[in-house]
Short mmCIF file of C-alpha atoms in Angstrom, two decimals:
data_model
loop_
_atom_site.label_atom_id
_atom_site.label_comp_id
_atom_site.label_asym_id
_atom_site.label_seq_id
_atom_site.Cartn_x
_atom_site.Cartn_y
_atom_site.Cartn_z
CA UNK N 855 94.86 89.51 79.76
CA UNK N 856 93.45 91.65 82.57
CA UNK N 857 93.06 90.02 85.98
CA UNK N 858 90.38 90.68 88.53
CA UNK N 859 91.28 92.40 91.79
CA UNK N 860 89.23 92.04 94.96
CA UNK N 861 89.30 94.40 97.93
CA UNK N 862 91.16 92.68 100.78
CA UNK N 863 89.60 92.31 104.23
CA UNK N 864 86.10 92.19 102.70
CA UNK N 865 84.27 88.94 103.33
CA UNK N 866 82.53 88.69 99.97
CA UNK N 867 79.81 86.03 100.00
CA UNK N 868 78.45 84.16 96.99
CA UNK N 869 74.90 85.41 97.58
CA UNK N 870 73.29 88.63 98.77
CA UNK N 871 70.10 90.05 100.25
CA UNK N 872 67.95 92.06 97.88
CA UNK N 873 64.57 93.77 97.98
CA UNK N 874 62.52 92.67 94.98
CA UNK N 875 59.19 93.30 93.32
CA UNK N 876 57.49 90.06 92.20
CA UNK N 877 55.08 92.02 90.02
CA UNK N 878 53.98 95.62 89.63
CA UNK N 879 50.79 96.54 91.50
CA UNK N 880 49.06 99.40 93.27
CA UNK N 881 49.82 97.67 96.60
CA UNK N 882 53.65 97.79 96.06
CA UNK N 883 54.37 94.50 97.81
CA UNK N 884 58.10 93.90 98.11
CA UNK N 885 59.99 90.82 99.26
CA UNK N 886 63.33 90.22 100.96
CA UNK N 887 65.21 87.48 99.08
CA UNK N 888 68.66 85.91 98.59
CA UNK N 889 70.17 86.17 95.11
CA UNK N 890 73.54 85.30 93.55
CA UNK N 891 76.08 88.13 93.38
CA UNK N 892 76.05 89.95 90.01
CA UNK N 893 78.67 88.85 87.50
CA UNK N 894 80.70 91.77 86.11
CA UNK N 895 82.19 92.17 82.66
CA UNK N 896 85.59 93.80 82.11
CA UNK N 897 84.22 97.38 82.28
CA UNK N 898 82.00 96.88 85.33
CA UNK N 899 82.66 97.34 89.03
CA UNK N 900 81.20 95.26 91.82
CA UNK N 901 80.13 97.61 94.61
CA UNK N 902 79.19 96.84 98.20
CA UNK N 903 76.14 99.11 98.54
CA UNK N 904 75.98 101.33 101.63
CA UNK N 905 73.00 103.64 100.99
CA UNK N 906 70.21 103.90 98.43
CA UNK N 907 68.21 107.08 97.88
CA UNK N 908 64.51 106.56 97.13
CA UNK N 909 62.74 108.63 94.47
CA UNK N 910 59.15 109.13 93.27
CA UNK N 911 60.06 107.28 90.07
CA UNK N 912 60.82 104.17 92.14
CA UNK N 913 57.31 104.23 93.56
CA UNK N 914 55.71 105.05 90.20
CA UNK N 915 57.20 102.07 88.39
CA UNK N 916 56.65 99.77 91.37
CA UNK N 917 52.96 100.43 90.73
CA UNK N 918 52.90 100.42 86.92
CA UNK N 919 55.91 98.30 85.98
CA UNK N 920 58.45 99.07 83.27
CA UNK N 921 58.59 97.47 79.83
CA UNK N 922 62.22 96.31 80.13
CA UNK N 923 62.02 94.84 83.63
CA UNK N 924 62.44 91.16 84.35
CA UNK N 925 60.80 89.83 87.50
CA UNK N 926 61.53 89.48 90.30
CA UNK N 927 62.95 92.99 89.88
CA UNK N 928 65.33 94.72 92.28
CA UNK N 929 64.14 98.29 92.82
CA UNK N 930 66.26 101.42 93.38
CA UNK N 931 68.30 103.73 91.16
CA UNK N 932 70.50 105.96 93.36
CA UNK N 933 73.34 104.26 95.20
CA UNK N 934 76.54 104.88 97.16
CA UNK N 935 78.99 102.14 98.09
CA UNK N 936 82.53 100.77 98.14
CA UNK N 937 84.18 99.19 95.08
CA UNK N 938 85.14 95.63 96.07
CA UNK N 939 85.96 94.06 92.71
CA UNK N 940 87.21 95.31 89.34
CA UNK N 941 89.52 94.36 86.52
CA UNK N 942 93.10 95.38 87.16
CA UNK N 943 93.80 98.95 86.04
CA UNK N 944 90.13 99.95 85.96
CA UNK N 945 89.19 103.32 87.49
CA UNK N 946 87.85 104.03 90.12
CA UNK N 947 90.17 102.06 92.36
CA UNK N 948 89.34 99.15 94.60
CA UNK N 949 88.29 100.60 97.96
CA UNK N 950 86.93 103.88 96.56
CA UNK N 951 83.50 105.06 97.65
CA UNK N 952 81.39 105.77 94.56
CA UNK N 953 77.98 107.22 93.72
CA UNK N 954 75.82 106.58 90.67
CA UNK N 955 72.38 106.63 89.06
CA UNK N 956 71.57 103.15 87.76
CA UNK N 957 70.18 101.95 84.43
CA UNK N 958 66.40 101.85 84.78
CA UNK N 959 66.17 99.03 82.24
CA UNK N 960 68.26 96.67 84.36
CA UNK N 961 68.18 95.36 87.93
CA UNK N 962 68.26 98.10 90.57
CA UNK N 963 70.45 98.75 93.59
CA UNK N 964 68.37 97.81 96.65
CA UNK N 965 70.72 94.92 97.32
CA UNK N 966 73.86 94.28 99.33
CA UNK N 967 75.97 94.31 96.15
CA UNK N 968 75.44 95.82 92.69
CA UNK N 969 77.37 96.07 89.44
CA UNK N 970 77.83 99.29 87.47
CA UNK N 971 79.90 100.42 84.45
CA UNK N 972 83.03 102.19 85.68
CA UNK N 973 82.39 105.25 83.48
CA UNK N 974 78.99 105.84 85.12
CA UNK N 975 80.23 106.40 88.68
CA UNK N 976 81.75 109.31 90.56
CA UNK N 977 84.16 109.05 93.49
CA UNK N 978 82.69 110.52 96.69
CA UNK N 979 85.02 113.06 98.38
CA UNK N 980 86.27 112.10 101.83
CA UNK N 981 84.43 115.00 103.50
CA UNK N 982 81.01 114.04 102.06
CA UNK N 983 78.86 111.67 104.11
CA UNK N 984 77.75 108.58 102.18
CA UNK N 985 74.12 109.06 103.24
CA UNK N 986 74.12 112.64 101.92
CA UNK N 987 75.70 111.56 98.64
CA UNK N 988 72.81 109.10 98.17
CA UNK N 989 70.36 112.05 97.99
CA UNK N 990 72.11 113.58 94.98
CA UNK N 991 71.93 111.53 91.76
CA UNK N 992 68.30 111.54 90.56
CA UNK N 993 67.11 114.80 92.13
CA UNK N 994 70.36 116.72 91.69
CA UNK N 995 71.01 115.69 88.10
CA UNK N 996 67.38 116.30 87.16
CA UNK N 997 67.68 119.85 88.51
CA UNK N 998 70.94 120.48 86.61
CA UNK N 999 69.60 119.08 83.33
CA UNK N 1000 66.45 121.16 83.64
CA UNK N 1001 68.40 124.38 84.29
CA UNK N 1002 70.71 123.62 81.35
CA UNK N 1003 67.73 123.06 79.05
CA UNK N 1004 66.26 126.33 80.30
CA UNK N 1005 69.59 128.10 79.63
CA UNK N 1006 69.34 130.00 82.91
CA UNK N 1007 71.58 133.06 83.04
CA UNK N 1008 72.05 136.11 85.24
CA UNK N 1009 68.83 138.14 85.58
CA UNK N 1010 66.38 135.48 84.32
CA UNK N 1011 63.12 134.98 86.15
CA UNK N 1012 62.26 131.35 86.78
CA UNK N 1013 59.30 129.58 88.35
CA UNK N 1014 60.30 126.34 90.08
CA UNK N 1015 57.28 124.21 90.90
CA UNK N 1016 57.27 122.14 94.12
CA UNK N 1017 60.22 123.99 95.61
CA UNK N 1018 60.25 121.89 98.79
CA UNK N 1019 60.65 118.62 96.86
CA UNK N 1020 64.14 117.21 96.40
CA UNK N 1021 64.42 118.38 92.76
CA UNK N 1022 63.01 121.76 93.69
CA UNK N 1023 65.44 122.26 96.57
CA UNK N 1024 68.46 121.57 94.37
CA UNK N 1025 67.04 123.63 91.50
CA UNK N 1026 66.48 126.68 93.72
CA UNK N 1027 70.07 126.61 94.94
CA UNK N 1028 71.63 126.16 91.48
CA UNK N 1029 69.31 128.75 89.87
CA UNK N 1030 70.36 131.31 92.47
CA UNK N 1031 74.00 130.39 91.87
CA UNK N 1032 73.43 131.27 88.19
CA UNK N 1033 71.96 134.63 89.11
CA UNK N 1034 68.26 134.01 88.49
CA UNK N 1035 65.31 135.54 90.32
CA UNK N 1036 63.55 132.47 91.72
CA UNK N 1037 59.79 132.16 92.21
CA UNK N 1038 58.55 128.89 93.68
CA UNK N 1039 55.44 127.09 94.92
CA UNK N 1040 55.31 125.16 98.19
CA UNK N 1041 52.94 124.29 101.00
CA UNK N 1042 52.82 127.02 103.63
CA UNK N 1043 54.70 125.00 106.23
CA UNK N 1044 57.65 124.76 103.80
CA UNK N 1045 57.91 128.48 102.98
CA UNK N 1046 60.64 129.05 105.56
CA UNK N 1047 62.68 126.17 104.11
CA UNK N 1048 62.60 127.35 100.49
CA UNK N 1049 63.26 130.94 101.58
CA UNK N 1050 66.41 129.73 103.34
CA UNK N 1051 67.48 127.96 100.15
CA UNK N 1052 67.30 131.25 98.27
CA UNK N 1053 63.81 131.59 96.79
CA UNK N 1054 62.90 135.24 96.17
CA UNK N 1055 59.11 134.83 96.04
CA UNK N 1056 57.09 131.92 97.43
CA UNK N 1057 53.47 131.00 96.76
CA UNK N 1058 51.15 128.48 98.37
CA UNK N 1059 50.21 125.99 95.65
CA UNK N 1060 46.86 125.43 97.43
CA UNK N 1061 45.94 129.12 96.95
CA UNK N 1062 42.93 129.49 94.62
CA UNK N 1063 44.27 132.90 93.58
CA UNK N 1064 47.74 131.55 92.79
CA UNK N 1065 47.92 132.90 89.23
CA UNK N 1066 46.71 136.37 90.19
CA UNK N 1067 49.22 136.60 93.05
CA UNK N 1068 52.09 135.44 90.84
CA UNK N 1069 51.21 138.01 88.15
CA UNK N 1070 50.98 140.73 90.77
CA UNK N 1071 54.48 139.89 92.06
CA UNK N 1072 56.02 139.21 88.64
CA UNK N 1073 54.58 142.00 86.56
CA UNK N 1074 53.30 141.83 82.97
CA UNK N 1075 56.44 140.42 81.32
CA UNK N 1076 55.97 136.76 82.29
CA UNK N 1077 58.58 134.22 83.33
CA UNK N 1078 61.67 133.66 81.22
CA UNK N 1079 61.66 130.01 82.28
CA UNK N 1080 59.66 127.41 84.20
CA UNK N 1081 60.75 124.12 85.76
CA UNK N 1082 57.51 122.14 85.60
CA UNK N 1083 57.65 119.11 87.88
CA UNK N 1084 53.89 118.71 88.36
CA UNK N 1085 52.50 118.26 84.84
CA UNK N 1086 48.85 118.07 83.80
CA UNK N 1087 46.85 121.30 84.07
CA UNK N 1088 49.80 122.95 85.82
CA UNK N 1089 51.80 122.76 82.57
CA UNK N 1090 49.20 124.82 80.69
CA UNK N 1091 48.95 127.28 83.58
CA UNK N 1092 52.72 127.67 83.59
CA UNK N 1093 52.87 128.30 79.84
CA UNK N 1094 50.24 130.98 80.33
CA UNK N 1095 52.48 132.62 82.94
CA UNK N 1096 55.51 132.65 80.61
CA UNK N 1097 56.62 135.43 78.29
CA UNK N 1098 56.37 134.96 74.53
CA UNK N 1099 58.95 132.33 73.45
CA UNK N 1100 59.69 131.52 77.08
CA UNK N 1101 61.31 128.23 78.05
CA UNK N 1102 59.78 125.35 80.00
CA UNK N 1103 61.45 122.12 81.16
CA UNK N 1104 58.94 119.34 81.89
CA UNK N 1105 59.58 116.41 84.21
CA UNK N 1106 56.20 114.77 83.58
CA UNK N 1107 54.44 113.68 80.36
CA UNK N 1108 52.95 116.56 78.40
CA UNK N 1109 49.18 117.11 78.52
CA UNK N 1110 47.14 117.99 75.45
CA UNK N 1111 48.03 121.66 75.13
CA UNK N 1112 45.51 124.12 73.73
CA UNK N 1113 46.60 125.16 70.21
CA UNK N 1114 45.62 128.79 70.73
CA UNK N 1115 47.88 128.89 73.79
CA UNK N 1116 50.72 127.36 71.76
CA UNK N 1117 50.37 129.96 68.99
CA UNK N 1118 50.06 132.84 71.44
CA UNK N 1119 53.03 131.89 73.65
CA UNK N 1120 55.23 129.86 71.24
CA UNK N 1121 56.93 128.12 74.19
CA UNK N 1122 60.27 126.35 73.90
CA UNK N 1123 59.48 122.99 75.52
CA UNK N 1124 62.19 120.69 76.85
CA UNK N 1125 61.71 117.20 78.27
CA UNK N 1126 63.93 115.98 81.10
CA UNK N 1127 64.68 112.25 81.23
CA UNK N 1128 67.61 110.76 83.13
CA UNK N 1129 66.49 107.30 82.08
CA UNK N 1130 66.93 108.26 78.42
CA UNK N 1131 70.72 108.25 78.77
CA UNK N 1132 70.53 104.49 79.38
CA UNK N 1133 67.53 103.62 77.23
CA UNK N 1134 69.02 105.36 74.17
CA UNK N 1135 72.36 103.57 74.73
CA UNK N 1136 74.04 106.97 74.59
CA UNK N 1137 77.56 106.59 76.01
CA UNK N 1138 78.02 110.36 75.74
CA UNK N 1139 74.89 111.00 77.84
CA UNK N 1140 75.92 108.39 80.40
CA UNK N 1141 79.34 109.98 80.77
CA UNK N 1142 77.68 113.37 81.11
CA UNK N 1143 75.69 111.98 84.03
CA UNK N 1144 78.99 111.10 85.70
CA UNK N 1145 80.23 114.64 85.02
CA UNK N 1146 77.09 116.08 86.65
CA UNK N 1147 77.55 113.73 89.61
CA UNK N 1148 81.05 115.12 90.05
CA UNK N 1149 79.61 118.64 89.92
CA UNK N 1150 77.05 117.79 92.61
CA UNK N 1151 79.60 116.13 94.87
CA UNK N 1152 82.03 119.02 94.46
CA UNK N 1153 79.31 121.54 95.37
CA UNK N 1154 78.36 119.51 98.44
CA UNK N 1155 82.00 119.09 99.49
CA UNK N 1156 82.54 122.85 99.23
CA UNK N 1157 79.35 123.63 101.14
CA UNK N 1158 77.80 125.60 98.28
CA UNK N 1159 74.66 123.42 98.32
CA UNK N 1160 72.80 121.58 101.04
CA UNK N 1161 70.89 118.34 100.71
CA UNK N 1162 67.28 117.77 101.74
CA UNK N 1163 66.75 116.48 105.27
CA UNK N 1164 67.32 112.72 105.39
CA UNK N 1165 65.01 110.09 106.82
CA UNK N 1166 66.83 106.76 107.16
CA UNK N 1167 64.86 103.66 106.18
CA UNK N 1168 65.68 100.12 107.35
CA UNK N 1169 66.84 97.61 104.75
CA UNK N 1170 63.81 95.35 104.78
CA UNK N 1171 60.84 94.83 102.49
CA UNK N 1172 58.19 96.11 104.91
CA UNK N 1173 59.92 99.41 105.70
CA UNK N 1174 60.81 100.12 102.08
CA UNK N 1175 57.25 99.31 100.94
CA UNK N 1176 55.95 101.87 103.44
CA UNK N 1177 58.50 104.42 102.28
CA UNK N 1178 57.45 103.99 98.64
CA UNK N 1179 53.79 104.48 99.60
CA UNK N 1180 54.90 107.76 101.23
CA UNK N 1181 56.49 108.75 97.93
CA UNK N 1182 53.24 107.96 96.08
CA UNK N 1183 51.06 109.92 98.51
CA UNK N 1184 53.15 113.08 98.09
CA UNK N 1185 53.56 115.95 100.47
CA UNK N 1186 56.83 114.47 101.72
CA UNK N 1187 59.60 116.95 102.42
CA UNK N 1188 63.17 115.69 102.47
CA UNK N 1189 64.75 112.50 101.21
CA UNK N 1190 64.23 108.88 102.21
CA UNK N 1191 67.50 106.93 102.21
CA UNK N 1192 67.81 103.18 102.79
CA UNK N 1193 70.78 102.16 104.96
CA UNK N 1194 72.20 98.86 103.72
CA UNK N 1195 75.82 98.76 104.93
CA UNK N 1196 77.59 101.50 106.88
#
């Protein structure tokens, strides 16, 4: 029978602080509470959480709720921390710093401790800062999945919407690494940033002549691929800008697409959903997420990618509520990261 090991020199309490949502609402009112430590099964690790990266999806579901949530619900999906308890022989080892993207259907990670299946985590290299690692899971994996669905290869032309957003920043860097010609949209004050990341052509998404200017720069052939992170009318505009049988990866729900446009362009449409790996109970997809996490951490450790600028948020309900409202309002460049332990 396996025995449980606990990291020495860690004063592990019986309860923990957590930031919870009593109910979903437009106001996003969070509370700071004390809860019992999670109980782990034989394949789960108990992690002392150091940093949590905030994402637009956190703010979205704080407003609308999620069908599988039980309340009060702990928010947060992207975490980095130290393994403090695990069954003997389980990898990663006690004392390792790990990073993961949590199961959206279960309690989140905005708490002093969290549990996670051992196969869903990646060990953070010694030369990667924990706060930087916390920016990677949701945005970085979303970018990688989208580029894989788009089958980006050398010489492709790709439009990456919202290039200054966290997903956009990672997508630009990885698309350039694969040899693509990258077009992107961003507010004017972010043009210098996305140019530095590798974008070949940049357009102001506020420009009323956006389509005409893109066509003038692109030529008549249309994009080979589009990473559509905006949705709505932008999805139909992007399909119009694609070549016949072009490829589009959508991060938002699909709008009602005009049938004539569908017949004329015959787009290959892919849907990106990190949450699906958990909701579909797909062990293969969950393990693939760990593989992608390793890829992201390796790229960061080698210096081949850079993370968005980090804004540290205090671990309290008021500050995190404000940060989530910032996510909802949009126009935020960089990544908000909650510092829990460090």
